[in-house]
């Protein structure tokens, strides 16, 4: 098992750090899968996570100038590590102005992801800094838990309103209720609703637009069911999970979408230039 | 005692008190012959700080005939709008009054009661220290490596290499000697002390723009960090881990030529230091000789291995102080020191109270409300 990567471009380093910071805000620990072309940050659906799952995909070529990966074996040419993204994030923050940053898998009595960089200084000699972040290697027999999730058979797919606006709304609603109902239809309308004994609050968004695949209805290739564009698909979710997702987003994505499986799951998809992030929040009764 | 502080010095006084408050909860005030001394010590007596303000610091200063020590809860938030600060000591009423003359005609008066206490003084002699270096904190910029939520960290300074071990990460920073304003190191050594107490001084020095001098000796004897000006002198005395904790000293020497690690992982001993070797560190025997990584691997990493599991089990618990390792290396710019965790008391030269033989615990989370 071998992994070495080098980032020389300051913009790439910056983006990479931001991705890691976003991930660190979504979860304390997650799995990092390294393949020859991609890096994946995966959070699998577990009771411990509250049923939330995440899949974040980066193409290594978008970030790394040099990238070498040799997996566990030739048939299973990938590496699976359990990491604490916050540690990586903090380490990366300290090397933002480096000439080059090297990332590699090392063994220092326990496996580590080592981040090493040369920092420019006023004197002639560069300052060298290394951070060793401990990681855990995930054995092959558990790899099946971290596969790419299937696109759910959603009822409605819609573009999200500006995340900042959504976050503001959700933040306020969180003070009133623990659960939020997210509903949307194929007419570009979305509502965020909370309801308690004392009060019910609804925020309406309209003219959001629906992604093209949403109109082609069923995934199984059957005859397209003409869904009433006004009909809302909804899911009631734990508001903190939605808030956590929104809090972590630092940059506006190129595309932000939401798929709703009625009363089952909310599937949020963010597409950035250099990475894609999917987040599943299960519905509660 | 009756003193007035005006202008920019008010902020300096405030910063000094803030950095003292990071050490301990109580502030010792002692008017002396040569000025006003403000001191603080932490509860485990492993860190001590003293700021001495010369009479020049004050616009006006009158001392009472007897010096009186006072202890009171730290006044941590002196406002930025303060134009003048008047400090008065009323012995009869046992009261220390801080009168803050602020902008817009606002007058804030803090009446603090105090109690007499034993004199608090750490015994140390900076000149007797074998090693000294001085640098401007900005140029060294160590503070960028201080992560806010570190629970326990150890700063082992081995002339050029600084290791910061926080709960979940080991960071190594190599500084060349020419990054320092003054660098006089007679013997290679390493000292390990707690980072948390140092932050107060760093913040003070950065805000006042004063260089920090560091004096250190053998592991076990305290390190002294000081900032000086013509109107003030600040000294921070921090206990370090003693050499007795080196139970693995001999083992590490043999681990120097340790066998390659098990199959799955590549042997990155060389690689970890390739970066250091690539940069233009002054060449010398140790940069081309056997890699210094082995200690890193066998010793620091043990701590890492332990640390690795801790974050998952309990994130908020207090950690224990690390022990330090010492390994002699050929005289050169680059050589390693190592340290890893165990429960051992730091030794201290404090005269105040006998050192109790138990763990030194740093408190759980940094209260950064004081920080700018």
Tab-separated table of C-alpha atoms in Angstrom, chain A residues 1-2 4 29 82 86-87 90-91 94 102 104-109 111-112 116 118-119 121 123-125 127-137, chain B residues 139-140 144-145 147 149 168-176 178-179 262 264-266 268 271-272 275-276 278-281 296-298 301 304 308 312:
chain	number	residue	atom	x	y	z
A	1	UNK	CA	0.000	0.000	0.000
A	2	UNK	CA	1.472	3.246	-1.009
A	4	UNK	CA	1.940	9.893	-2.278
A	29	UNK	CA	-14.922	10.688	11.229
A	82	UNK	CA	-10.665	5.929	8.411
A	86	UNK	CA	-10.811	17.959	11.194
A	87	UNK	CA	-7.212	17.029	11.877
A	90	UNK	CA	-6.223	21.973	10.677
A	91	UNK	CA	-2.969	20.702	9.286
A	94	UNK	CA	-1.186	25.902	8.453
A	102	UNK	CA	3.085	16.590	0.030
A	104	UNK	CA	1.489	10.662	1.970
A	105	UNK	CA	0.596	7.567	3.788
A	106	UNK	CA	3.253	6.730	6.288
A	107	UNK	CA	3.764	4.334	9.072
A	108	UNK	CA	4.983	5.708	12.318
A	109	UNK	CA	4.096	2.887	14.600
A	111	UNK	CA	-0.497	4.475	10.079
A	112	UNK	CA	-0.568	8.192	9.445
A	116	UNK	CA	4.607	17.950	4.745
A	118	UNK	CA	8.009	23.941	2.938
A	119	UNK	CA	7.001	27.335	4.116
A	121	UNK	CA	10.317	32.564	5.413
A	123	UNK	CA	15.486	34.062	5.788
A	124	UNK	CA	17.161	32.130	3.060
A	125	UNK	CA	16.262	28.734	4.354
A	127	UNK	CA	10.951	26.310	7.075
A	128	UNK	CA	9.844	22.737	6.977
A	129	UNK	CA	6.771	21.539	8.714
A	130	UNK	CA	5.283	18.098	8.914
A	131	UNK	CA	2.043	17.003	10.425
A	132	UNK	CA	1.355	13.392	11.159
A	133	UNK	CA	-2.312	12.649	11.349
A	134	UNK	CA	-3.111	9.150	12.587
A	135	UNK	CA	-5.475	7.121	10.461
A	136	UNK	CA	-6.865	3.624	10.537
A	137	UNK	CA	-6.639	1.261	7.651
B	139	UNK	CA	8.999	36.325	12.066
B	140	UNK	CA	8.956	32.931	13.587
B	144	UNK	CA	0.009	29.756	13.418
B	145	UNK	CA	0.592	26.267	14.589
B	147	UNK	CA	-4.635	24.945	17.101
B	149	UNK	CA	-8.797	23.268	20.576
B	168	UNK	CA	-4.483	13.707	17.583
B	169	UNK	CA	-1.554	14.980	15.613
B	170	UNK	CA	2.146	15.312	15.739
B	171	UNK	CA	3.559	18.391	14.134
B	172	UNK	CA	7.182	18.989	13.524
B	173	UNK	CA	8.577	22.337	12.637
B	174	UNK	CA	12.157	22.992	11.698
B	175	UNK	CA	13.545	26.447	12.127
B	176	UNK	CA	16.905	27.531	10.907
B	178	UNK	CA	19.226	32.479	11.109
B	179	UNK	CA	15.533	32.956	11.599
B	262	UNK	CA	5.598	-4.793	8.400
B	264	UNK	CA	1.451	-3.569	4.164
B	265	UNK	CA	2.959	-0.145	4.660
B	266	UNK	CA	5.817	1.271	2.841
B	268	UNK	CA	8.614	5.864	4.911
B	271	UNK	CA	10.457	9.854	3.106
B	272	UNK	CA	9.325	11.697	6.176
B	275	UNK	CA	11.290	17.139	2.594
B	276	UNK	CA	13.663	18.440	5.197
B	278	UNK	CA	15.439	18.704	0.054
B	279	UNK	CA	15.190	22.171	1.407
B	280	UNK	CA	18.377	23.988	1.909
B	281	UNK	CA	18.962	23.097	5.493
B	296	UNK	CA	10.213	9.715	15.508
B	297	UNK	CA	8.795	6.425	14.573
B	298	UNK	CA	9.453	4.450	17.641
B	301	UNK	CA	4.630	7.403	17.330
B	304	UNK	CA	0.454	8.805	18.365
B	308	UNK	CA	-5.063	7.710	17.723
B	312	UNK	CA	-12.678	8.132	19.196
